[in-house]
mmCIF file of C-alpha atoms in Angstrom:
data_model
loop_
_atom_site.group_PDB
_atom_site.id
_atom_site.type_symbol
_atom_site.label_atom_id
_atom_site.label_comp_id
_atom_site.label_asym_id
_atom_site.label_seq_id
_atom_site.Cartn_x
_atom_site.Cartn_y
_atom_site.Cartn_z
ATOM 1 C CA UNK L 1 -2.838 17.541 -19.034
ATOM 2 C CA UNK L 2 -3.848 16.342 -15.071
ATOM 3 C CA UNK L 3 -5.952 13.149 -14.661
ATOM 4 C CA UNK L 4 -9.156 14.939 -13.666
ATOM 5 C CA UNK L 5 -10.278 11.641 -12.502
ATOM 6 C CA UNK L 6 -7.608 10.745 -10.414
ATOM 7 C CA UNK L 7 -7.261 14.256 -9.063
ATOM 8 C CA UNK L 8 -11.534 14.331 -7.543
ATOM 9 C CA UNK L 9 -10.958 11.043 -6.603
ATOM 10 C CA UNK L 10 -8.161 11.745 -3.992
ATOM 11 C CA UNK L 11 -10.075 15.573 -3.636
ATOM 12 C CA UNK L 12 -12.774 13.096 -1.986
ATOM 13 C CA UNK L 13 -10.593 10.997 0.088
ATOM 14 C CA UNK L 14 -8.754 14.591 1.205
ATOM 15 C CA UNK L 15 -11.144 15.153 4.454
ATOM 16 C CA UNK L 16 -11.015 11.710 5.563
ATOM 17 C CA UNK L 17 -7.734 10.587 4.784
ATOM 18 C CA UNK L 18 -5.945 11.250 7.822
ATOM 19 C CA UNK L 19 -8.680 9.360 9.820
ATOM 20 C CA UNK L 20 -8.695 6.050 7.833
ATOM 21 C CA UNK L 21 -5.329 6.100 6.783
ATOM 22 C CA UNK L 22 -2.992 8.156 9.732
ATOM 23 C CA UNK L 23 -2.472 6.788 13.157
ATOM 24 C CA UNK L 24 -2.159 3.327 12.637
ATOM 25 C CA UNK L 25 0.081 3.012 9.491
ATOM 26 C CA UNK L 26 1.863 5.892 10.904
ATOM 27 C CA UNK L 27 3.409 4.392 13.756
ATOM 28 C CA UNK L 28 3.744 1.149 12.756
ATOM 29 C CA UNK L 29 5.984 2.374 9.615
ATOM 30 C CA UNK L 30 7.714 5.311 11.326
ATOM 31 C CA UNK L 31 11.453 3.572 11.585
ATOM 32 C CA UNK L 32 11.102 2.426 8.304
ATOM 33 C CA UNK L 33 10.142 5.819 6.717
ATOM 34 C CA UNK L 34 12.642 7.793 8.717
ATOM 35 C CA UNK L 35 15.256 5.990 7.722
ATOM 36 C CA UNK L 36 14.862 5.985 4.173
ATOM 37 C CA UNK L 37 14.450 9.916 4.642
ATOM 38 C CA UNK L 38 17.722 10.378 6.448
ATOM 39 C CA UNK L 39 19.073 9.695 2.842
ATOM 40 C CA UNK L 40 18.357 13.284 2.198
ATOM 41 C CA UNK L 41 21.255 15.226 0.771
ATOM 42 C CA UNK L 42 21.459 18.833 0.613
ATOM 43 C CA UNK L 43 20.852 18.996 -3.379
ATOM 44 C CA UNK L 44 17.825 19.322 -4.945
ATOM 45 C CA UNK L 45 14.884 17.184 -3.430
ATOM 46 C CA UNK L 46 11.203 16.348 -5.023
ATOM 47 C CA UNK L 47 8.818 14.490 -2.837
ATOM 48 C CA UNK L 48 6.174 12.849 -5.004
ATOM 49 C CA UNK L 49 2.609 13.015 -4.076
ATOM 50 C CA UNK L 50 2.613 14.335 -0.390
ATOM 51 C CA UNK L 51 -0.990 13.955 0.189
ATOM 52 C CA UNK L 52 -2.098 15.618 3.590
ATOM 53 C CA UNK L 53 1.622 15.688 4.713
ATOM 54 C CA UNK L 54 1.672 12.680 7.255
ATOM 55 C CA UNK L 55 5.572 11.936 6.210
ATOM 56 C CA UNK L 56 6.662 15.323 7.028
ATOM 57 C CA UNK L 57 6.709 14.609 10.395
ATOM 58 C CA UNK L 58 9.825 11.874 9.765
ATOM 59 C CA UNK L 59 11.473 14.563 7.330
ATOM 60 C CA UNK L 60 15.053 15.357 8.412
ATOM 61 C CA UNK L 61 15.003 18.881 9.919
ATOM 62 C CA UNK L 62 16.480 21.506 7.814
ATOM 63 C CA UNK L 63 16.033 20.208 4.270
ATOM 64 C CA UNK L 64 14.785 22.255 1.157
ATOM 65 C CA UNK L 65 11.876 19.882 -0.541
ATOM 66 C CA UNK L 66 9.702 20.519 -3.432
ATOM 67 C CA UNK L 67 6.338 18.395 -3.411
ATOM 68 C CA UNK L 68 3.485 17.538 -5.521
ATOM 69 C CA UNK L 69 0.219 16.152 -5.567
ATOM 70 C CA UNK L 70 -2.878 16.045 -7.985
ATOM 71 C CA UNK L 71 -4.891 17.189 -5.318
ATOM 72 C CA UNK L 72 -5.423 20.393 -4.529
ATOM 73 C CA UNK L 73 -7.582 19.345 -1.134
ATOM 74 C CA UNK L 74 -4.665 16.511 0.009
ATOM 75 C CA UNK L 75 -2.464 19.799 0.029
ATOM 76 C CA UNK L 76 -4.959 21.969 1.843
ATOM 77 C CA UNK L 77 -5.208 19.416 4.158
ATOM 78 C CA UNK L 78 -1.156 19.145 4.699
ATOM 79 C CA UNK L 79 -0.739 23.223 4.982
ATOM 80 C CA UNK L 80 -0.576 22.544 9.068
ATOM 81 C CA UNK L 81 2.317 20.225 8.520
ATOM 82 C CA UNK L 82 4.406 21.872 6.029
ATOM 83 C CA UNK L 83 4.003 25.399 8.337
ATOM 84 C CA UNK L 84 5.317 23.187 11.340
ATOM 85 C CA UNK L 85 8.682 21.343 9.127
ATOM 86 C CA UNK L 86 11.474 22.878 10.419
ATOM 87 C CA UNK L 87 13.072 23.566 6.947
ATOM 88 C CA UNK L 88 11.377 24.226 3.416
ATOM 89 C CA UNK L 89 8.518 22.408 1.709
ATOM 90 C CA UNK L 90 7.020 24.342 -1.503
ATOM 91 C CA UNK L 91 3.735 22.401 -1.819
ATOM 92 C CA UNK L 92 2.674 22.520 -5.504
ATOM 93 C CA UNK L 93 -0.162 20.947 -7.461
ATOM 94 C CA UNK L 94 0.976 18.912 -9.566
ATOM 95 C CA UNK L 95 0.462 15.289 -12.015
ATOM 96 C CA UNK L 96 3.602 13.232 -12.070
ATOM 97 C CA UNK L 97 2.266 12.384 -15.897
ATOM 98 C CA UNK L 98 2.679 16.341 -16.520
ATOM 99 C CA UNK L 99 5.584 17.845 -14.108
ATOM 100 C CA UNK L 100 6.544 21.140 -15.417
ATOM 101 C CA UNK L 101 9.764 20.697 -14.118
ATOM 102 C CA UNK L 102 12.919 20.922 -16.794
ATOM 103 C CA UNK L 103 14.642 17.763 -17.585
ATOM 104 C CA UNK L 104 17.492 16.411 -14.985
ATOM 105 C CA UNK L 105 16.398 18.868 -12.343
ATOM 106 C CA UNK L 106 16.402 16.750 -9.066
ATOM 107 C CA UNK L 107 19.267 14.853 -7.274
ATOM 108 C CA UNK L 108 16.440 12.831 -5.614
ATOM 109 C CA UNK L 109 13.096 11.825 -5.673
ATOM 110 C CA UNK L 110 11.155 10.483 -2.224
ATOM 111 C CA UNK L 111 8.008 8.710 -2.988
ATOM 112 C CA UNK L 112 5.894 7.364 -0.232
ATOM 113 C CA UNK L 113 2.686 5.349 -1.147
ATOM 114 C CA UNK L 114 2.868 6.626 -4.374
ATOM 115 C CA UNK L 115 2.962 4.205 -7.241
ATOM 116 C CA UNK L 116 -0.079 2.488 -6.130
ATOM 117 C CA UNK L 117 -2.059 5.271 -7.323
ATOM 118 C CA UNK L 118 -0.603 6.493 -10.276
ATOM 119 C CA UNK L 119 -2.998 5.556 -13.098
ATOM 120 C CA UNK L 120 -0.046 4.407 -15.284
ATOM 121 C CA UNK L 121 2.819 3.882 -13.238
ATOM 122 C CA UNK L 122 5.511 2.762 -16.039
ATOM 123 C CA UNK L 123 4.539 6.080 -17.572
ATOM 124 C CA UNK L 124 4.917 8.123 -14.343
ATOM 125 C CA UNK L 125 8.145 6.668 -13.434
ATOM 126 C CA UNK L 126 9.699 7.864 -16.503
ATOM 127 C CA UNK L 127 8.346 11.381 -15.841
ATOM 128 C CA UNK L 128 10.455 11.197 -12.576
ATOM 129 C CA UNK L 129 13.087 9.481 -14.266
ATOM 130 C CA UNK L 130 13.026 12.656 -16.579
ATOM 131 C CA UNK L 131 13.287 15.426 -14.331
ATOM 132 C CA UNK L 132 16.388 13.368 -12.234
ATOM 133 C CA UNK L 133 19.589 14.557 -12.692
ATOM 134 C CA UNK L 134 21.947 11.459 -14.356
ATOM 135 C CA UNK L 135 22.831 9.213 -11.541
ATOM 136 C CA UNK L 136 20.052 10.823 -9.207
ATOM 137 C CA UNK L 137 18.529 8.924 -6.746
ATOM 138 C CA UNK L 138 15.360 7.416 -6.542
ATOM 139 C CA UNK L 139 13.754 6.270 -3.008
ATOM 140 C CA UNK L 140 10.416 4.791 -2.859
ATOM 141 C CA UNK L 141 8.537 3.520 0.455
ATOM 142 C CA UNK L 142 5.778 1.547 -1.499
ATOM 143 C CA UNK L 143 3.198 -1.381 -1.606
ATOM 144 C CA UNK L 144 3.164 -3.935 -3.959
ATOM 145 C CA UNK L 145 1.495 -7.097 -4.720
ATOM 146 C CA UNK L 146 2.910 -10.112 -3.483
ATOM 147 C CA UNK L 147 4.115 -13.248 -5.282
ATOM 148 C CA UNK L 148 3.277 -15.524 -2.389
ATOM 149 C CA UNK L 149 -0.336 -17.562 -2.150
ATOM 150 C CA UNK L 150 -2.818 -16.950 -0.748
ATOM 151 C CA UNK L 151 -1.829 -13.372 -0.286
ATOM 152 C CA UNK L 152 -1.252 -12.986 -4.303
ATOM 153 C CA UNK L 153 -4.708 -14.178 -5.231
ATOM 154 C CA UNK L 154 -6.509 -12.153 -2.263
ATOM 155 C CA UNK L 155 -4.656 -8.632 -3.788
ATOM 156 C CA UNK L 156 -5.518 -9.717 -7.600
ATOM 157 C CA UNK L 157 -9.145 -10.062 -6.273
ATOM 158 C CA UNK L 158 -9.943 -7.827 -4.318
ATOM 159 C CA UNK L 159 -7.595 -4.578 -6.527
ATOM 160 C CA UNK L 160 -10.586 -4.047 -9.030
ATOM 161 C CA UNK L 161 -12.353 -2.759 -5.721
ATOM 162 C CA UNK L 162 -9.786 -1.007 -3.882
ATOM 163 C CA UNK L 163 -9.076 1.037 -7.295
ATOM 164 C CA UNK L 164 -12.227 2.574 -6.329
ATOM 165 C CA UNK L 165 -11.742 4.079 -3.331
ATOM 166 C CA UNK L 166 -7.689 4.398 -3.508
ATOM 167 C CA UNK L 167 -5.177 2.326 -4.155
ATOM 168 C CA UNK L 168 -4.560 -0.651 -6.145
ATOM 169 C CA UNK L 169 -3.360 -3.305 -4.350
ATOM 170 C CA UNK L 170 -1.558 -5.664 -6.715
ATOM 171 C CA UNK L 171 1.198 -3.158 -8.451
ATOM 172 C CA UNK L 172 4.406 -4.725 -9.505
ATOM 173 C CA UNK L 173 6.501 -1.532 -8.381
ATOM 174 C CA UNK L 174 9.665 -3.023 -8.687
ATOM 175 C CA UNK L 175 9.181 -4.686 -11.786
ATOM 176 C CA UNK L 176 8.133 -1.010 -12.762
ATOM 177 C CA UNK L 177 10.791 0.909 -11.856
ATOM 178 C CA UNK L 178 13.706 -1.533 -13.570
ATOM 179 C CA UNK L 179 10.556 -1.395 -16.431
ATOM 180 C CA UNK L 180 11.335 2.535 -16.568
ATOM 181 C CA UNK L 181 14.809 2.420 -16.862
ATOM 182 C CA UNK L 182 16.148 2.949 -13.333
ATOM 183 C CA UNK L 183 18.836 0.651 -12.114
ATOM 184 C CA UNK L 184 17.503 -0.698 -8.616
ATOM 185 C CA UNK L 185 20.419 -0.760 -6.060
ATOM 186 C CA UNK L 186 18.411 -2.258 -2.803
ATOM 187 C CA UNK L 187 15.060 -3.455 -1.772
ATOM 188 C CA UNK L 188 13.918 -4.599 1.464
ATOM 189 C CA UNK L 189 10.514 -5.870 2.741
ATOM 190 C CA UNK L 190 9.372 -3.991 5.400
ATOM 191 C CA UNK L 191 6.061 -6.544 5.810
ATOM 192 C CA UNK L 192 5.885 -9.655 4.169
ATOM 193 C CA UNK L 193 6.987 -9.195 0.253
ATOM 194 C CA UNK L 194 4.268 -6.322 0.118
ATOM 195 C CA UNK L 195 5.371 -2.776 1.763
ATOM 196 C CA UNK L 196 8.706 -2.267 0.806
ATOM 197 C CA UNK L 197 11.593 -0.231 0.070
ATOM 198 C CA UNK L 198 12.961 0.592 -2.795
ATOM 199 C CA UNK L 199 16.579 2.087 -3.412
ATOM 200 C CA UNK L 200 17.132 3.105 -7.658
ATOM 201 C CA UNK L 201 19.075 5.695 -9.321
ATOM 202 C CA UNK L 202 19.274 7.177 -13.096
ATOM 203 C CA UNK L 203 21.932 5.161 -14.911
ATOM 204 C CA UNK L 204 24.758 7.826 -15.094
ATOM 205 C CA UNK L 205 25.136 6.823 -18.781
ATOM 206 C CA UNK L 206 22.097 5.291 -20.791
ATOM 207 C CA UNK L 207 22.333 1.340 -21.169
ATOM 208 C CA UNK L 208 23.105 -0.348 -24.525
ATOM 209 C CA UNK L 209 19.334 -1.241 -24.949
ATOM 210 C CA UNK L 210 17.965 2.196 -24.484
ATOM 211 C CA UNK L 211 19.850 3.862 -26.974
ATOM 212 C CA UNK L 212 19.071 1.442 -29.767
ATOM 213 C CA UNK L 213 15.424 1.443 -28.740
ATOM 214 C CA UNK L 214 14.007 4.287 -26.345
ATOM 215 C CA UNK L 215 10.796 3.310 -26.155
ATOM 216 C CA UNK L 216 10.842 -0.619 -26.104
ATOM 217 C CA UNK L 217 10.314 -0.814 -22.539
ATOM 218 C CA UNK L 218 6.549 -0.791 -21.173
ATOM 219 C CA UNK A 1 5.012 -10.846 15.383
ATOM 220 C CA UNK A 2 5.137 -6.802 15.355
ATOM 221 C CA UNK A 3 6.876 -4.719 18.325
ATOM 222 C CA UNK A 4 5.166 -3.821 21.099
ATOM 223 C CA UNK A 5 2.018 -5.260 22.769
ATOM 224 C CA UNK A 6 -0.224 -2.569 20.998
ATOM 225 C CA UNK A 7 0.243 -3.986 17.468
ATOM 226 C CA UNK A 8 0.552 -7.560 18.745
ATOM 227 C CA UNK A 9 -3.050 -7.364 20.666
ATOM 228 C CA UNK A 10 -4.060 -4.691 17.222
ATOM 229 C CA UNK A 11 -3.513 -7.753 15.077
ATOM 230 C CA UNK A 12 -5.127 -10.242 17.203
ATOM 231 C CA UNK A 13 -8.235 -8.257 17.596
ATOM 232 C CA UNK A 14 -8.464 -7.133 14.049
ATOM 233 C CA UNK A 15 -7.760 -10.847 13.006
ATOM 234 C CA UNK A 16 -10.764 -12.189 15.278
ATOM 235 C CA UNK A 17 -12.746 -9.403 14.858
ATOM 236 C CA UNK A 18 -13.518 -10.195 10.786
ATOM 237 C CA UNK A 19 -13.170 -13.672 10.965
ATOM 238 C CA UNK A 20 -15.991 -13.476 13.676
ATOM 239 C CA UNK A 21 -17.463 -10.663 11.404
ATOM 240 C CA UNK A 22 -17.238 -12.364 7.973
ATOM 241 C CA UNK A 23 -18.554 -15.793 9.798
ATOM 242 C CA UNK A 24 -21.952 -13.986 11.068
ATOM 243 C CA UNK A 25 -22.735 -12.253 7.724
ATOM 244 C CA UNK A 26 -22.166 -16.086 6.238
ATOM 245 C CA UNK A 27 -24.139 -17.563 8.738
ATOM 246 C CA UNK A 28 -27.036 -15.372 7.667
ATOM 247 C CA UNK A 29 -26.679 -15.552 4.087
ATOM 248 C CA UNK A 30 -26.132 -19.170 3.202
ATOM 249 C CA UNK A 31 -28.230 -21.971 4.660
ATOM 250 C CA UNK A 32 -28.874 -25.359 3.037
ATOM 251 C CA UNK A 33 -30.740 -24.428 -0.339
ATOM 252 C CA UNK A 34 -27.532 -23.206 -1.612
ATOM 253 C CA UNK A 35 -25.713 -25.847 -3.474
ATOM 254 C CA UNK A 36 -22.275 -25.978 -1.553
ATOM 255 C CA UNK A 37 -19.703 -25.300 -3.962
ATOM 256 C CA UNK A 38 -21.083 -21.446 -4.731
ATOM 257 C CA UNK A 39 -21.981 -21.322 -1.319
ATOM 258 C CA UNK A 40 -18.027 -21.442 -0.355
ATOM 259 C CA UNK A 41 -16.861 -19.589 -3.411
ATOM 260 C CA UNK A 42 -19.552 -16.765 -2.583
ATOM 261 C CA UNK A 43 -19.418 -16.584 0.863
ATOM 262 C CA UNK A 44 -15.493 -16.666 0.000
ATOM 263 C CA UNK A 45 -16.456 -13.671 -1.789
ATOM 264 C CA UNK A 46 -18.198 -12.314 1.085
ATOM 265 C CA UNK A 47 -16.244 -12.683 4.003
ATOM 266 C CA UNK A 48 -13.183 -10.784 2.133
ATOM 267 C CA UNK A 49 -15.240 -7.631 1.232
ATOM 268 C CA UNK A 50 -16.433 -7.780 4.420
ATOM 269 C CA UNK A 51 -13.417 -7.569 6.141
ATOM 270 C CA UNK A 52 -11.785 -5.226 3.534
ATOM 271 C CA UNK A 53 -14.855 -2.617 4.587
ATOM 272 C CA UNK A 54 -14.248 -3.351 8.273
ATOM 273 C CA UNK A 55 -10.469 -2.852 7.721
ATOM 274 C CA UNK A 56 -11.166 0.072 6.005
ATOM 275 C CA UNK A 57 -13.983 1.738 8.325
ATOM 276 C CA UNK A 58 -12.627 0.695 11.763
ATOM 277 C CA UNK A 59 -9.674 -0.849 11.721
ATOM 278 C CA UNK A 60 -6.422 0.624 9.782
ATOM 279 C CA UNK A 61 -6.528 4.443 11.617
ATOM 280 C CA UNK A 62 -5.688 2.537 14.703
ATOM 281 C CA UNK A 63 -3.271 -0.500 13.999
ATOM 282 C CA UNK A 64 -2.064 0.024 10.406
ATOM 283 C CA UNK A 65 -2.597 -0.312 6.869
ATOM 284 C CA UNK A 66 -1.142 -3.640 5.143
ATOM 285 C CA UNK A 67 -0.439 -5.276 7.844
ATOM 286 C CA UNK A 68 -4.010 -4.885 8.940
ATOM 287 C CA UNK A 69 -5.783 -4.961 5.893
ATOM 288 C CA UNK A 70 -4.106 -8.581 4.346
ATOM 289 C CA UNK A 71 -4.864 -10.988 7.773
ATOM 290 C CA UNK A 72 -8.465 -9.513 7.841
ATOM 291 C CA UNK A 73 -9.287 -9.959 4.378
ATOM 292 C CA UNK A 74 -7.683 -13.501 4.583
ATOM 293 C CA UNK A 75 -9.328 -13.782 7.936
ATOM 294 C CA UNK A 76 -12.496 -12.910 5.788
ATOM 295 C CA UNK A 77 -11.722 -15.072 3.311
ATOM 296 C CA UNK A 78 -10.872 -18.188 5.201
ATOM 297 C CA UNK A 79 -13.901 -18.158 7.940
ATOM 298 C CA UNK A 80 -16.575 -16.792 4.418
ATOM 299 C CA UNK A 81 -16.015 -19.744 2.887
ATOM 300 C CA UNK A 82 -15.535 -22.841 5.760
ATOM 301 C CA UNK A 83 -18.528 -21.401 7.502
ATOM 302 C CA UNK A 84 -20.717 -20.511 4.118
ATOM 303 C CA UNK A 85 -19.469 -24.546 3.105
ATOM 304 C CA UNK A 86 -20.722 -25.190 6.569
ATOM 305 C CA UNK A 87 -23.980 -23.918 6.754
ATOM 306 C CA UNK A 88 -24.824 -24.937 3.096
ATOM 307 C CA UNK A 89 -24.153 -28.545 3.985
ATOM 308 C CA UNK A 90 -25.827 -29.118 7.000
ATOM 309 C CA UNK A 91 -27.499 -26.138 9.617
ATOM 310 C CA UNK A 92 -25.187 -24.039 11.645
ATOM 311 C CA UNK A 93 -25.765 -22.319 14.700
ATOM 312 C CA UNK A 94 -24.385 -18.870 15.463
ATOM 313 C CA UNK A 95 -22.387 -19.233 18.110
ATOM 314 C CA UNK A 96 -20.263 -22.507 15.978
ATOM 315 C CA UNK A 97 -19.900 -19.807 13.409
ATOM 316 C CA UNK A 98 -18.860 -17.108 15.732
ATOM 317 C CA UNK A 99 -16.224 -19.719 16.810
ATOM 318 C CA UNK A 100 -14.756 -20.905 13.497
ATOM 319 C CA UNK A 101 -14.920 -17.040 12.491
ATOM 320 C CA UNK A 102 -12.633 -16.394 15.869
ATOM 321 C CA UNK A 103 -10.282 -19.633 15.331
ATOM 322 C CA UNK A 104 -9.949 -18.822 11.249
ATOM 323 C CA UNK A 105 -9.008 -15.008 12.201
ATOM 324 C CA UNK A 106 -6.682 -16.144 14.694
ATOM 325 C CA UNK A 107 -4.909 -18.690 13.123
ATOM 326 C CA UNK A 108 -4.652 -16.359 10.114
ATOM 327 C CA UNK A 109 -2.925 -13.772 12.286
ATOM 328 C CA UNK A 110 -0.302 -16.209 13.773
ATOM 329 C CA UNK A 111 0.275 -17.648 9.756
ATOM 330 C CA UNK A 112 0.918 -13.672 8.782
ATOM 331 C CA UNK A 113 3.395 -13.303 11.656
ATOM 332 C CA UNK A 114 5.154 -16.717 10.313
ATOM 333 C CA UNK A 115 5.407 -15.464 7.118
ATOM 334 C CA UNK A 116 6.198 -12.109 7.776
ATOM 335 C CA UNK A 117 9.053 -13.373 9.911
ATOM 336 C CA UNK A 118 10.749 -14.853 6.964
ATOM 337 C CA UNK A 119 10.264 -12.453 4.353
ATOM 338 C CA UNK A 120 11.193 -9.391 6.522
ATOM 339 C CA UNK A 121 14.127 -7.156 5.284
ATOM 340 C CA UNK A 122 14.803 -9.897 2.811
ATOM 341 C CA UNK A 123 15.800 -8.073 -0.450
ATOM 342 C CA UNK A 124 13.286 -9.251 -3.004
ATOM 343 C CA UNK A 125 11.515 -7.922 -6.250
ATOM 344 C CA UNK A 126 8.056 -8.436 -6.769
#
């Protein structure tokens, strides 16, 4: 069932997005992002939340992507991008909580300031951990909180108002994604220990821990 | 320090700009009847969602998100509660707090830089 919630509150953020949250971000994070999207293979690609498309510009040309997002206006919004990508995007509307994509569909998953949003995000990275094929690939371009003063205690602070208008500021991504079962290969700060990437994949075979108990981890 | 002279004069402008911000919404609030220790916390307080709105508003479309939005709201932080500590102790004239606001945001800036230097591309879980 979709977060109705989550979903109007990112409907209202949809026609001002790109203005608050575009240019500047944008260009400083460009290298970054387009190299974690060169990883793009030629199998089967879901990109998580696209929002009003400002990654597509860094997309590789030529690649087949399926992409989600809660919000029916973010996609609106991203319908001039996704006609100018010189390759496929099919643009659906979509909660990662409620994909209605089969089990071990994807050889990778491309998130880009996703899991800051996500209302539960241990929950939502098992959903994508779901629909991965085993041994998929998981790449995430994400911030987190930090564990460094004073910038920890400013995040912790001030997350209970950011949550409001978007994102929560203090997420312990990482943490999350080993949390969800993914085996993280690389991460590397892209500014300070908060906007990072993060490099995971679908154990090929399920460890020891997860077949005795499946749903210990939370 | 970021690449290229339009983030590195971004960040320095952004920087001053809400410490100078924070410092003259302090300035106002606080004044001597306020006994100093919730003085700093609240102008602490303050300064921070001050700079978070001007981050927000004015700031991030041009020069970023993160790595505009954590030296403001420190920036915020910092100059909210030295100048509300200020003005609750003894009076404080605007232009002092402008000042402090301007030295606090700066000296924030250069400390995100030196921080920033060291953590960059280090592999690190959070």
């Amino acid at each position: 069932m979709t977060d109705t919630l989550t979903r109007d509150k990112w409907d209202r953020a949809a026609s001002t997005f790109d203005l608050m949250a575009g240019g500047g971000a944008e260009k400083r994070w460009k290298t970054a992002k387009q190299h974690l999207f060169s990883h793009m293979g030629d199998g089967t690609i879901l990109f998580m939340a696209l929002g009003t498309g400002l990654d597509i510009p860094v997309f590789p040309p030529g690649k087949t992507i399926t992409a989600i997002d809660i919000s029916p206006k973010m996609l609106h919004c991203a319908q001039p991008r996704i006609a100018a990508y010189d390759g496929s995007i099919n643009a659906l509307t979509m909660d990662v909580h409620a994909m209605d994509f089969p089990d071990q569909h994807f050889d990778q998953i491309f998130t880009s300031c996703t899991f800051c949003s996500v209302p539960n995000p241990v929950e939502g990275l098992r959903a994508i951990k779901r629909v991965l094929k085993p041994g998929g690939e998981l790449f995430m371009f994400e911030h987190t909180g930090s564990q460094f003063f004073p910038f920890k205690l400013m995040m912790d602070i001030m997350t209970p108002l950011s949550r409001k208008v978007g994102p929560e500021m203090n997420r312990p991504t990482s943490a999350n994604v080993s949390a969800a079962g993914f085996e993280i290969t690389k991460i590397e700060n892209i500014y300070l220990d908060v906007v990072k990437t993060i490099y995971a994949r679908v154990p090929s075979s399920p460890p020891e821990s997860s077949r005795d108990s499946p749903e210990q981890a939370s | 320090m970021p690449t290229g002279w339009y983030f590195i004069l971004g960040d320095i402008l952004s920087g001053v700009l809400a410490g100078v911000v924070a410092a003259l919404c302090c300035v106002y609030l606080f004044d001597q009847q306020w006994p100093m220790f919730i003085a700093m916390f609240a102008a602490m307080l303050v300064g921070m969602v001050v700079a978070m709105v001007l981050a927000l508003l004015l700031l991030m479309r041009f020069f970023g998100a993160m790595e505009v939005m954590i030296p403001t709201m420190l920036a915020g932080m910092w100059a909210g509660m030295i100048v509300g500590m200020r003005a609750s102790m003894s009076s404080l004239a605007t232009i002092d707090a402008c000042l402090y606001g301007a030295l606090i945001g700066l000296l924030t800036v250069l400390f995100c830089w030196l921080v920033n230097s060291r953590l960059q591309g280090v592999t690190s879980h959070d």
